[in-house]
CSV table of C-alpha atoms and ligand atoms in Angstrom, one decimal:
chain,number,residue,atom,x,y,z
X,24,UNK,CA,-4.8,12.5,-20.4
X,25,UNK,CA,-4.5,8.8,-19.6
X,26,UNK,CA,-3.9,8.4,-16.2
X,27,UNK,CA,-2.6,4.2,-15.4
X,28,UNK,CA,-0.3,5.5,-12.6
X,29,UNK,CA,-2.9,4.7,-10.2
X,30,UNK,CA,-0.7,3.0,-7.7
X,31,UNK,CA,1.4,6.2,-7.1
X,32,UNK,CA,-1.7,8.1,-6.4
X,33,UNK,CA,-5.1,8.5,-7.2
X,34,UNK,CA,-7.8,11.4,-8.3
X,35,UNK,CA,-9.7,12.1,-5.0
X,36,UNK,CA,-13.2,11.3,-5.6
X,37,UNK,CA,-16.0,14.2,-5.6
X,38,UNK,CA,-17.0,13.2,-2.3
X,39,UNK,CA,-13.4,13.3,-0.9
X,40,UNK,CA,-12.8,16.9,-2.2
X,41,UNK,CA,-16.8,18.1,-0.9
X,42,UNK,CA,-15.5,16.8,2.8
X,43,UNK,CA,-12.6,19.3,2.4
X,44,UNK,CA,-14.5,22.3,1.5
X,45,UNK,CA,-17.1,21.5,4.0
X,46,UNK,CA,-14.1,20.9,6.8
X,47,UNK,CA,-11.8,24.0,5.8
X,48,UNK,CA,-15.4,26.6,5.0
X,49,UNK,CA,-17.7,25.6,7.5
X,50,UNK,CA,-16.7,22.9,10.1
X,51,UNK,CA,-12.9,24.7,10.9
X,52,UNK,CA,-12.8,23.6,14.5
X,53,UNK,CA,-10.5,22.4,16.6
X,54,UNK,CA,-11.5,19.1,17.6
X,55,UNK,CA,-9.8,19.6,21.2
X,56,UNK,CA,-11.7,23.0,21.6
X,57,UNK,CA,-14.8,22.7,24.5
X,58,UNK,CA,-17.2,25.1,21.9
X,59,UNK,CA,-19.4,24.3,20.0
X,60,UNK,CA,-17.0,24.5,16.9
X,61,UNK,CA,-14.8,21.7,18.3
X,62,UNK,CA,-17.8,19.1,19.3
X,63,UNK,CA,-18.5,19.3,15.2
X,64,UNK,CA,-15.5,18.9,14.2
X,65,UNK,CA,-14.8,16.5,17.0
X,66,UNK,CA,-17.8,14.4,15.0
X,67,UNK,CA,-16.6,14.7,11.6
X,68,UNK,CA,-13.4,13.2,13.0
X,69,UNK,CA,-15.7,10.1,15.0
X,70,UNK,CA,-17.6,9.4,11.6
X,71,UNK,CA,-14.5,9.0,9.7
X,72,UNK,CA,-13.1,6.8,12.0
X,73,UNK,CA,-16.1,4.7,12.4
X,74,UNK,CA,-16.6,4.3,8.6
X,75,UNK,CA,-12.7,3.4,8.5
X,76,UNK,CA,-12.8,1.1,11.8
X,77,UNK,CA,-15.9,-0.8,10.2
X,78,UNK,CA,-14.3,-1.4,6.8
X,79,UNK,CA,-11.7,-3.7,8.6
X,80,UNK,CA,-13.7,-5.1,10.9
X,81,UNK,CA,-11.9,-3.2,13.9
X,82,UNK,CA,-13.7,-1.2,16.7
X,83,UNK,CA,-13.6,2.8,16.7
X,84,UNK,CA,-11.4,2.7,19.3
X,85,UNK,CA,-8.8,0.8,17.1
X,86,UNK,CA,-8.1,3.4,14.6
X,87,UNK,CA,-4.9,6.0,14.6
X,88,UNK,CA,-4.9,8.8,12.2
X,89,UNK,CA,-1.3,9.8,11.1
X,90,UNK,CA,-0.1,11.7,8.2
X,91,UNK,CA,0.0,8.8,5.4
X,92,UNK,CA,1.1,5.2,5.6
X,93,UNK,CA,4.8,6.0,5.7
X,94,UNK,CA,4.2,7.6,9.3
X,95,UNK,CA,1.8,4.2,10.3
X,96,UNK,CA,4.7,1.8,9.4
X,97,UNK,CA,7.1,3.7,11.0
X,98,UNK,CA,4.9,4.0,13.8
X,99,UNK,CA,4.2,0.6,13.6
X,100,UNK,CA,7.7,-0.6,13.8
X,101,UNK,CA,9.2,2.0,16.4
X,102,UNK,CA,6.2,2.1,18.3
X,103,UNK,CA,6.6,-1.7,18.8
X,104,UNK,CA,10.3,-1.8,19.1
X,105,UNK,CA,10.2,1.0,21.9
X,106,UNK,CA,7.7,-1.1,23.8
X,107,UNK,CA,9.2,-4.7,23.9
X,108,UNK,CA,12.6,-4.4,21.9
X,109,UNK,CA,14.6,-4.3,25.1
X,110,UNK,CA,13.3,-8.4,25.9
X,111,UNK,CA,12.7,-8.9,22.3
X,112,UNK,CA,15.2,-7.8,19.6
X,113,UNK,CA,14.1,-9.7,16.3
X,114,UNK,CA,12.3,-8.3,13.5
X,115,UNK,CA,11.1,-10.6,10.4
X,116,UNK,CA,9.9,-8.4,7.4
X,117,UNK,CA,9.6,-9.6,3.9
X,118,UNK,CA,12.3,-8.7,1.8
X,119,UNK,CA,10.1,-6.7,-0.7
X,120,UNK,CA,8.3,-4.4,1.4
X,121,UNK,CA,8.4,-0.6,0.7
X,122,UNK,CA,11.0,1.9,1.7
X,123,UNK,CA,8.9,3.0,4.3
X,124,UNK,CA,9.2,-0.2,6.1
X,125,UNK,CA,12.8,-1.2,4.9
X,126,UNK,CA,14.2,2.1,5.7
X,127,UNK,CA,12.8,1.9,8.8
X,128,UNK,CA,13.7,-1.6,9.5
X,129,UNK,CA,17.4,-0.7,8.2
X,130,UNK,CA,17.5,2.4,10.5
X,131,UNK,CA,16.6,0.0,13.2
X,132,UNK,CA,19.3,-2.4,12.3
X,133,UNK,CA,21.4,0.3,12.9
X,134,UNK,CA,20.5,0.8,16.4
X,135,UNK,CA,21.4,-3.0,17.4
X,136,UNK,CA,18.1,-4.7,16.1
X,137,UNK,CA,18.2,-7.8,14.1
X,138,UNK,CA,16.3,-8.2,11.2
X,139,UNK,CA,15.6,-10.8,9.1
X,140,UNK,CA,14.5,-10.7,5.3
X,141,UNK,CA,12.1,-13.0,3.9
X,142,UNK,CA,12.6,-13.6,0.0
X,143,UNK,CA,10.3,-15.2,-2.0
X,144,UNK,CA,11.6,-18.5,-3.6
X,145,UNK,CA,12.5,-19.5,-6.9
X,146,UNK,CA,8.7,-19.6,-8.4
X,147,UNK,CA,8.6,-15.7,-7.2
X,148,UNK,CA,5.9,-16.8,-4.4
X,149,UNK,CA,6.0,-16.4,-0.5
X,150,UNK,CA,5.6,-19.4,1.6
X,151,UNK,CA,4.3,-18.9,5.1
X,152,UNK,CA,6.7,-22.0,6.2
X,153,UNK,CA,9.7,-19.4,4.8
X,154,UNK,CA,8.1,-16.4,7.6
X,155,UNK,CA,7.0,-19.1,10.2
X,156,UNK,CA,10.8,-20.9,10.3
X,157,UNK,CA,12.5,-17.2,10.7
X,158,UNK,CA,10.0,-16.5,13.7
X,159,UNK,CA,11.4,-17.7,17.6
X,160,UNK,CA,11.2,-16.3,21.1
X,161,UNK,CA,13.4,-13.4,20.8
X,162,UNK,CA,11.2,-12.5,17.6
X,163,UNK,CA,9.4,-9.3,18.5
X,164,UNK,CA,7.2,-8.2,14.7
X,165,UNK,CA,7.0,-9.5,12.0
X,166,UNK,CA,5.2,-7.0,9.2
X,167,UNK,CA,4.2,-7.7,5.5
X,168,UNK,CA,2.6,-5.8,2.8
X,169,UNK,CA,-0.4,-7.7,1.6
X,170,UNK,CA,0.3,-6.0,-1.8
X,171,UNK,CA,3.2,-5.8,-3.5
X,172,UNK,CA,3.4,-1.9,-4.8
X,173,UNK,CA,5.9,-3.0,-7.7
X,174,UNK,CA,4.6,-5.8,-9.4
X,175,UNK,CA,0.6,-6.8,-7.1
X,176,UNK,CA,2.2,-9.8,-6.0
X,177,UNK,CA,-0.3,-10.9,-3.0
X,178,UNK,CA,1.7,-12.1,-0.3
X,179,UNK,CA,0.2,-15.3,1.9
X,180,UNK,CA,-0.5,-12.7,5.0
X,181,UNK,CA,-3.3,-14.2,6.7
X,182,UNK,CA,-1.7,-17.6,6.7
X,183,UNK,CA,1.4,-16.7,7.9
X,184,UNK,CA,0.0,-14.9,10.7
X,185,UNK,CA,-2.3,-17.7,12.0
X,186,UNK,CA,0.7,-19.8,12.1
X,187,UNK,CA,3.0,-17.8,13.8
X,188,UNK,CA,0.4,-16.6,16.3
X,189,UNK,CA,0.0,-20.4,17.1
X,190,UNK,CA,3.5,-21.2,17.8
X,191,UNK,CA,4.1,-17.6,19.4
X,192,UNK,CA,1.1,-15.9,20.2
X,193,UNK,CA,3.2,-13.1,21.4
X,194,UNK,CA,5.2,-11.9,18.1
X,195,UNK,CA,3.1,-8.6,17.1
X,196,UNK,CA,2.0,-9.0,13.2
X,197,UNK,CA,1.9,-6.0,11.0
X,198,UNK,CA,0.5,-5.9,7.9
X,199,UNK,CA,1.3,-2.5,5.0
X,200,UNK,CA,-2.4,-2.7,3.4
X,201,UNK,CA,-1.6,0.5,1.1
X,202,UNK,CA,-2.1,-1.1,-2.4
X,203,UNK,CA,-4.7,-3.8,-0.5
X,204,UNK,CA,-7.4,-1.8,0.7
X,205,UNK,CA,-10.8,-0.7,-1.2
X,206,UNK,CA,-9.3,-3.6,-4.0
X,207,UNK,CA,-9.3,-6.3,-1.8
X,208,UNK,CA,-11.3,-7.6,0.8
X,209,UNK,CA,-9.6,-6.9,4.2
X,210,UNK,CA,-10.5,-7.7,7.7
X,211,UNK,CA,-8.2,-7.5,10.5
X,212,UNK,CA,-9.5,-11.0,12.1
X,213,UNK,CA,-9.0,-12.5,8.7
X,214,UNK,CA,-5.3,-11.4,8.6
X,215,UNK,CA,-4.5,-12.1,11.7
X,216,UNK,CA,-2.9,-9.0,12.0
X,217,UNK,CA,-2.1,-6.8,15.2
X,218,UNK,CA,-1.8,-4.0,13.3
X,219,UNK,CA,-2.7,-2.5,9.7
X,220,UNK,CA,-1.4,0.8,7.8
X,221,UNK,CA,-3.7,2.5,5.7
X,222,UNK,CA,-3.3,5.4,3.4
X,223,UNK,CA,-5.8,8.1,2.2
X,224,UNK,CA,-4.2,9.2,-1.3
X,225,UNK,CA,-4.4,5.9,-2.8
X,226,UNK,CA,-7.9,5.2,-2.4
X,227,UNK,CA,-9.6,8.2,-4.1
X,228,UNK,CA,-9.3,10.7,-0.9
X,229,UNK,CA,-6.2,13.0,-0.7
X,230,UNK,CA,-2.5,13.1,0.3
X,231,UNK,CA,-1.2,13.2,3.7
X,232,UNK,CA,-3.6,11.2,5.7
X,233,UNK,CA,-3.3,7.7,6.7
X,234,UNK,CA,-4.1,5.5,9.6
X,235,UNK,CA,-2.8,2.7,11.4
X,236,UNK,CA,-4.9,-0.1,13.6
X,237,UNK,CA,-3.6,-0.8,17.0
X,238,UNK,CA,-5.3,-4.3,18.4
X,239,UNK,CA,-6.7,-3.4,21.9
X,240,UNK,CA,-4.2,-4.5,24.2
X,241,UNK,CA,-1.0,-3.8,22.1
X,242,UNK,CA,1.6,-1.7,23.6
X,243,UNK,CA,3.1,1.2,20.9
X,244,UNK,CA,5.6,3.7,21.9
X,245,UNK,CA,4.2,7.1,20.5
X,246,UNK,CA,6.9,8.5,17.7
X,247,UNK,CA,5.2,12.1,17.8
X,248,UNK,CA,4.4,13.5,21.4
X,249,UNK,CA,2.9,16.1,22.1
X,250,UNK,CA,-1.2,17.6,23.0
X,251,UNK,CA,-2.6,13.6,23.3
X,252,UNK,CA,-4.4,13.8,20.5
X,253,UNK,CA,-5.2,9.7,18.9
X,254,UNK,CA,-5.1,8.7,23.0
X,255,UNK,CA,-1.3,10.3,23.0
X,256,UNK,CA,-0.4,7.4,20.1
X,257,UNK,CA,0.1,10.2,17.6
X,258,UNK,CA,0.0,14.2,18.8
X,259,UNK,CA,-1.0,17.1,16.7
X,260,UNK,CA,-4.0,18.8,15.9
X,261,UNK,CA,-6.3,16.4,13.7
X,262,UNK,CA,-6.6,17.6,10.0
X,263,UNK,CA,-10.4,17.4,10.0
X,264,UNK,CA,-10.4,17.9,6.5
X,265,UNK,CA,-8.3,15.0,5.3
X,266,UNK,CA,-9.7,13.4,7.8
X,267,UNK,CA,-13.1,14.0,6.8
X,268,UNK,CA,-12.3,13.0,2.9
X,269,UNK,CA,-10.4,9.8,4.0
X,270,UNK,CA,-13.7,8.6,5.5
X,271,UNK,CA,-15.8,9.9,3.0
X,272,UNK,CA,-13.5,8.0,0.2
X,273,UNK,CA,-14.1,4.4,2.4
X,274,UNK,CA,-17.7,4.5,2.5
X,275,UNK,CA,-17.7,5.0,-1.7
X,276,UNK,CA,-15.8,2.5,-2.3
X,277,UNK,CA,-16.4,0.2,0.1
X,278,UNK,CA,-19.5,-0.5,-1.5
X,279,UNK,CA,-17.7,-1.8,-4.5
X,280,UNK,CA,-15.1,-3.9,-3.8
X,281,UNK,CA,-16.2,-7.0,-5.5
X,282,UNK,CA,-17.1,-5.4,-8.7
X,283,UNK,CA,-14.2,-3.3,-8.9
X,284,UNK,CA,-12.2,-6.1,-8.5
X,285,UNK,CA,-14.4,-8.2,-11.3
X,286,UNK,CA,-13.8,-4.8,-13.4
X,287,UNK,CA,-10.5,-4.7,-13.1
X,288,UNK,CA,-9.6,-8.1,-13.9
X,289,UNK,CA,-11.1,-7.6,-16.9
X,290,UNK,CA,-9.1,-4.8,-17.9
X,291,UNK,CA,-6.4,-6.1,-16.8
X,292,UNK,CA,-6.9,-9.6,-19.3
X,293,UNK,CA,-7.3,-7.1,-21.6
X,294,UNK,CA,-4.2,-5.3,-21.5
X,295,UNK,CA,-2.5,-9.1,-21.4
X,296,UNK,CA,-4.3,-9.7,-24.7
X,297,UNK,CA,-3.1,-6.4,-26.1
X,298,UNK,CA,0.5,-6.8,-25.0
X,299,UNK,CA,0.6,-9.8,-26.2
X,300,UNK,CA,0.5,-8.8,-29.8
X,301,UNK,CA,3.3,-6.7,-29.3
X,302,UNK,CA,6.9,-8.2,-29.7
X,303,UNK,CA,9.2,-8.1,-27.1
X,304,UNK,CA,7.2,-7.4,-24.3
X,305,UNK,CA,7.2,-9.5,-21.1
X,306,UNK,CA,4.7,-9.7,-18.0
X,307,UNK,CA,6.6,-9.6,-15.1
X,308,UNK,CA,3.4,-9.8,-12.2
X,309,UNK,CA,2.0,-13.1,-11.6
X,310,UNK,CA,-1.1,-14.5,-12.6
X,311,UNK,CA,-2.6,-14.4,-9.6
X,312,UNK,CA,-1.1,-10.9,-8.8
X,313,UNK,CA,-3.8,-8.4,-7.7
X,314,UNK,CA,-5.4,-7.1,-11.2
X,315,UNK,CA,-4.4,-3.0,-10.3
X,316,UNK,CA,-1.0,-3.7,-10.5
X,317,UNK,CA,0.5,-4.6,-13.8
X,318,UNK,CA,4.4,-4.9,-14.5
X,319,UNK,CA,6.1,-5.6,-17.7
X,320,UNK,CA,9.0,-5.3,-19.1
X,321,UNK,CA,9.7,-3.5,-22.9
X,322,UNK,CA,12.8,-3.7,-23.8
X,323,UNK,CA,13.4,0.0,-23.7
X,324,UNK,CA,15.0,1.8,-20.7
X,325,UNK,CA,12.0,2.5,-18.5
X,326,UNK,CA,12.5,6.5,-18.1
X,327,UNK,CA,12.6,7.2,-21.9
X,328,UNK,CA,9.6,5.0,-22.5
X,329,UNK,CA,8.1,6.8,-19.3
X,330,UNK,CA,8.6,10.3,-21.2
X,331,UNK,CA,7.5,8.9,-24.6
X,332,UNK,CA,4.7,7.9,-23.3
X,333,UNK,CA,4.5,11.1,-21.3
X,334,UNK,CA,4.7,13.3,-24.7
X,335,UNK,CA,1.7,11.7,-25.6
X,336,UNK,CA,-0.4,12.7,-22.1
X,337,UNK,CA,-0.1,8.7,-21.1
X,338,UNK,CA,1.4,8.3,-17.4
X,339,UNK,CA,3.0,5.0,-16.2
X,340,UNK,CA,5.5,4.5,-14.0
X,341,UNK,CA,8.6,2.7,-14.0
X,342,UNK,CA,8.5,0.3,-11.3
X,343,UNK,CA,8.0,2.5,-7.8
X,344,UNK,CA,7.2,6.0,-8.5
X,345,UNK,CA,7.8,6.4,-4.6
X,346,UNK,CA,12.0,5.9,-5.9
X,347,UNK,CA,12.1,8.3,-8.6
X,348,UNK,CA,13.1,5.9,-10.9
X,349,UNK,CA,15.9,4.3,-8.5
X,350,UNK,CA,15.7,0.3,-8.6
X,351,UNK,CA,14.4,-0.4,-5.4
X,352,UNK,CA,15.7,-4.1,-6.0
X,353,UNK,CA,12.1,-5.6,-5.4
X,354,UNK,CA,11.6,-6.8,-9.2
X,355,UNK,CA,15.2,-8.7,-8.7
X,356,UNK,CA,14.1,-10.2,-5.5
X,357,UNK,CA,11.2,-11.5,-7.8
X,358,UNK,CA,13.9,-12.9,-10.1
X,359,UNK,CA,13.2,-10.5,-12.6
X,360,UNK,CA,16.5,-10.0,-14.6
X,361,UNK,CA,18.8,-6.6,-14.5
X,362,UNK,CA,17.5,-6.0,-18.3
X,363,UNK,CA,14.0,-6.2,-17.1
X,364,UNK,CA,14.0,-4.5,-14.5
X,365,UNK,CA,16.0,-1.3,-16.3
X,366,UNK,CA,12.8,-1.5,-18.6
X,367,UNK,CA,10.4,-2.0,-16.3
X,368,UNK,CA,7.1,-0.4,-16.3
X,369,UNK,CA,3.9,-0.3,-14.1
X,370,UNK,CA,0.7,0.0,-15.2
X,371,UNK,CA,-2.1,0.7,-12.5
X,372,UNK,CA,-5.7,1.0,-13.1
X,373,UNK,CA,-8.9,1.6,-11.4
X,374,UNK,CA,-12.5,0.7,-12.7
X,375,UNK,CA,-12.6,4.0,-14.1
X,376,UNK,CA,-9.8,2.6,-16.5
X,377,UNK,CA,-11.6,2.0,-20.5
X,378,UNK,CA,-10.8,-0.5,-22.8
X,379,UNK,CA,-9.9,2.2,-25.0
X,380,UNK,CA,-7.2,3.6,-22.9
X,381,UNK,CA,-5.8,0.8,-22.6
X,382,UNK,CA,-6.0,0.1,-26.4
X,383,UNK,CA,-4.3,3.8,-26.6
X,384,UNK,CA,-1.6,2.7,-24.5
X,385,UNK,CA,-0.6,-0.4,-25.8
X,386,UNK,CA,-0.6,1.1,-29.5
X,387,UNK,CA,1.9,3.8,-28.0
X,388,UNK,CA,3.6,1.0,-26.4
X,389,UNK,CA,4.2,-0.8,-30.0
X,390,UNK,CA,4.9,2.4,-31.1
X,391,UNK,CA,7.4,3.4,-28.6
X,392,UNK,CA,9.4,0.5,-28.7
X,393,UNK,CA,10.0,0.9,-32.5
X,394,UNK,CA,10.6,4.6,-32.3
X,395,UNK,CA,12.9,4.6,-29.1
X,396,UNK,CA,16.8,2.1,-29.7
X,397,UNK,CA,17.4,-0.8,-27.6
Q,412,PMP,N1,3.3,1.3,1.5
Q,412,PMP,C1,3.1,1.0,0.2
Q,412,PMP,C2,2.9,-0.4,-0.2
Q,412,PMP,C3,2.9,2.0,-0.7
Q,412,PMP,O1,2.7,1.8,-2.0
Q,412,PMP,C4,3.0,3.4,-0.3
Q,412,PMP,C5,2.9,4.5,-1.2
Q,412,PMP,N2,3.7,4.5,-2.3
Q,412,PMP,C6,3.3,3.6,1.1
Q,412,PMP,C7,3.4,2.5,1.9
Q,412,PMP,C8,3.5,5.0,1.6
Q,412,PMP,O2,2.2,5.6,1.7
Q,412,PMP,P1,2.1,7.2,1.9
Q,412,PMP,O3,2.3,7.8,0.6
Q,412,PMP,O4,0.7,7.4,2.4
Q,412,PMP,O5,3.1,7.7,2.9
């Protein structure tokens, strides 16, 4: 199998999976519980979210678990909202972040809440002037994704931030750091940013764990209630095992970053040099896009080439795999045509990826595009 769907998910690394078994064999407790049995699962909990707090440069104290990233934006948004959204009814978002932060933002529309959509301008590139000029008093967030899950645009967050912390140092920033974090550098003082969502399952550890940073001092409205578990922010029994792997996964990788990164962009000039040779095909991230995310366009409807490719134990994605193939209308808001974007595809690697895969892929790419009707 050749797996370049690393975007919708990734293989949990050894370590991740021996945290599990240790957590659900040995180290079952509660966390809450008095017992011995809880204090040791109450530290497997602590370590994790000392190794996570430190890879951002956050204290310990800063760190949420929740159940993924989809429940830290949402808790991120609502959580703000339900705290200062009766002075403050503005919301600025850029207009390409995932569904779980457009969803939520539409829902919140819904309830009265103005929202504003930042698009990138003709050159496909944000400009912190576009973010900063949306931003006034009765602004209350403002959240962007540092990477773009479609297409690895990098969006200017860290600039954007400073600047609209210096004209309104009260707007809360929020940053979605899904397809950032373990690729990128990332430091919360870097970025500006109020708060951060994380998620496990796309950094080597496993599904259904994630985490949100809260700066000290801002106020969130809990969306789960409940037992008081994460400092009443997020109720319900802590999964010490996911918790555990999460944790485990950060301080791998963490180690790596840089030369990951250097990897990757090496793959990925690779993959450019490949396509390249192959008529018909167009690059639709930027240069400057993050190397893991790779889209391009084929000329061929993106689900057939998908299971083509799929016949042949090689798995892409067509655009977000998070849609199921629905247009999520982020590659048009990139002015990337209705053609290309029905053929879309997305490519995403790790350093694990060879030069040989990729050499697989693109020959079954060439191949694909002759065998399969435009
Ligand atoms: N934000 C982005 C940018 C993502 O790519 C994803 C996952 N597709 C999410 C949020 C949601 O993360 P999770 O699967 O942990 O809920």
């Amino acid at each position: 199998m050749i797996y370049l769907d690393n975007a919708s998910t990734t293989k949990p690394c050894p370590e991740a999976v021996s945290a599990v078994i240790d957590a659900v064999t040995d180290n079952f407790g509660n966390p809450s519980s008095l017992h011995r049995a809880g204090l040791n699962a109450q530290l497997a909990v602590d370590k994790a979210r000392k190794i996570i707090a430190g890879s951002i440069g956050a204290d310990v104290g800063e760190i949420y678990f929740t159940s993924g990233a989809t429940e830290s934006n949402n808790l991120a948004l609502r959580g703000v909202m339900g705290a200062y959204g009766k002075r403050k009814n503005k919301i600025v978002v850029s207009a390409v972040e995932h569904a779980s932060i457009e969803e939520t933002v539409s829902a919140l529309e819904k309830q009265g809440f103005e929202v504003v959509r930042i698009s990138p301008r003709e050159d496909g590139q944000f400009y912190a002037e576009d973010f900063i000029n949306a931003c006034d008093e009765k602004t209350c967030i403002i959240s962007m994704m540092l990477v773009n899950n479609e297409t690895g645009h990098i969006l200017p967050v860290g600039e954007t931030f400073k600047a609209v912390k210096k004209r309104y140092p009260e707007i809360v920033t929020h940053c979605d750091c899904v397809q950032g974090y373990m690729k990128l550098p990332v430091n919360v003082r870097t970025l500006n940013t109020d708060m951060l969502s994380l998620s496990g399952h796309k950094i080597h550890a496993v599904k259904g764990i994630g985490a949100l940073y809260i700066k000290k001092g801002i106020r969130v409205v809990p969306t789960v209630t409940g037992g008081h578990q994460e400092k009443g922010i997020r109720s319900g029994t802590e999964s010490v095992p996911l918790i555990s792997a999460f944790g485990s996964a950060v301080e791998k990788y963490n180690l790596t970053i840089k030369e990951r990164y250097e990897k990757v962009t090496g793959l990925k000039k690779h993959l450019l040099d490949r396509l390249s040779e192959i008529d018909g095909v167009s690059v639709n991230s930027p240069e400057n896009a993050s190397p893991y995310v790779v889209n391009i366009s084929a000329g061929r409807r993106s689900e057939i080439m998908l299971h083509f490719m799929e016949q042949k134990e090689i798995y892409i994605s067509s655009g977000s795999a998070c849609s199921k193939g629905q247009q999520s209308g982020v590659l048009q808001q990139f002015g990337i045509t209705r053609k290309n974007a029905d053929s879309a595809l997305r490519i995403s690697m790790t350093a694990e990826t060879t030069t040989q895969e990729i050499d697989i892929f693109a020959e079954t790419l060439r191949e694909g595009i002759e065998k399969i009707r435009g």
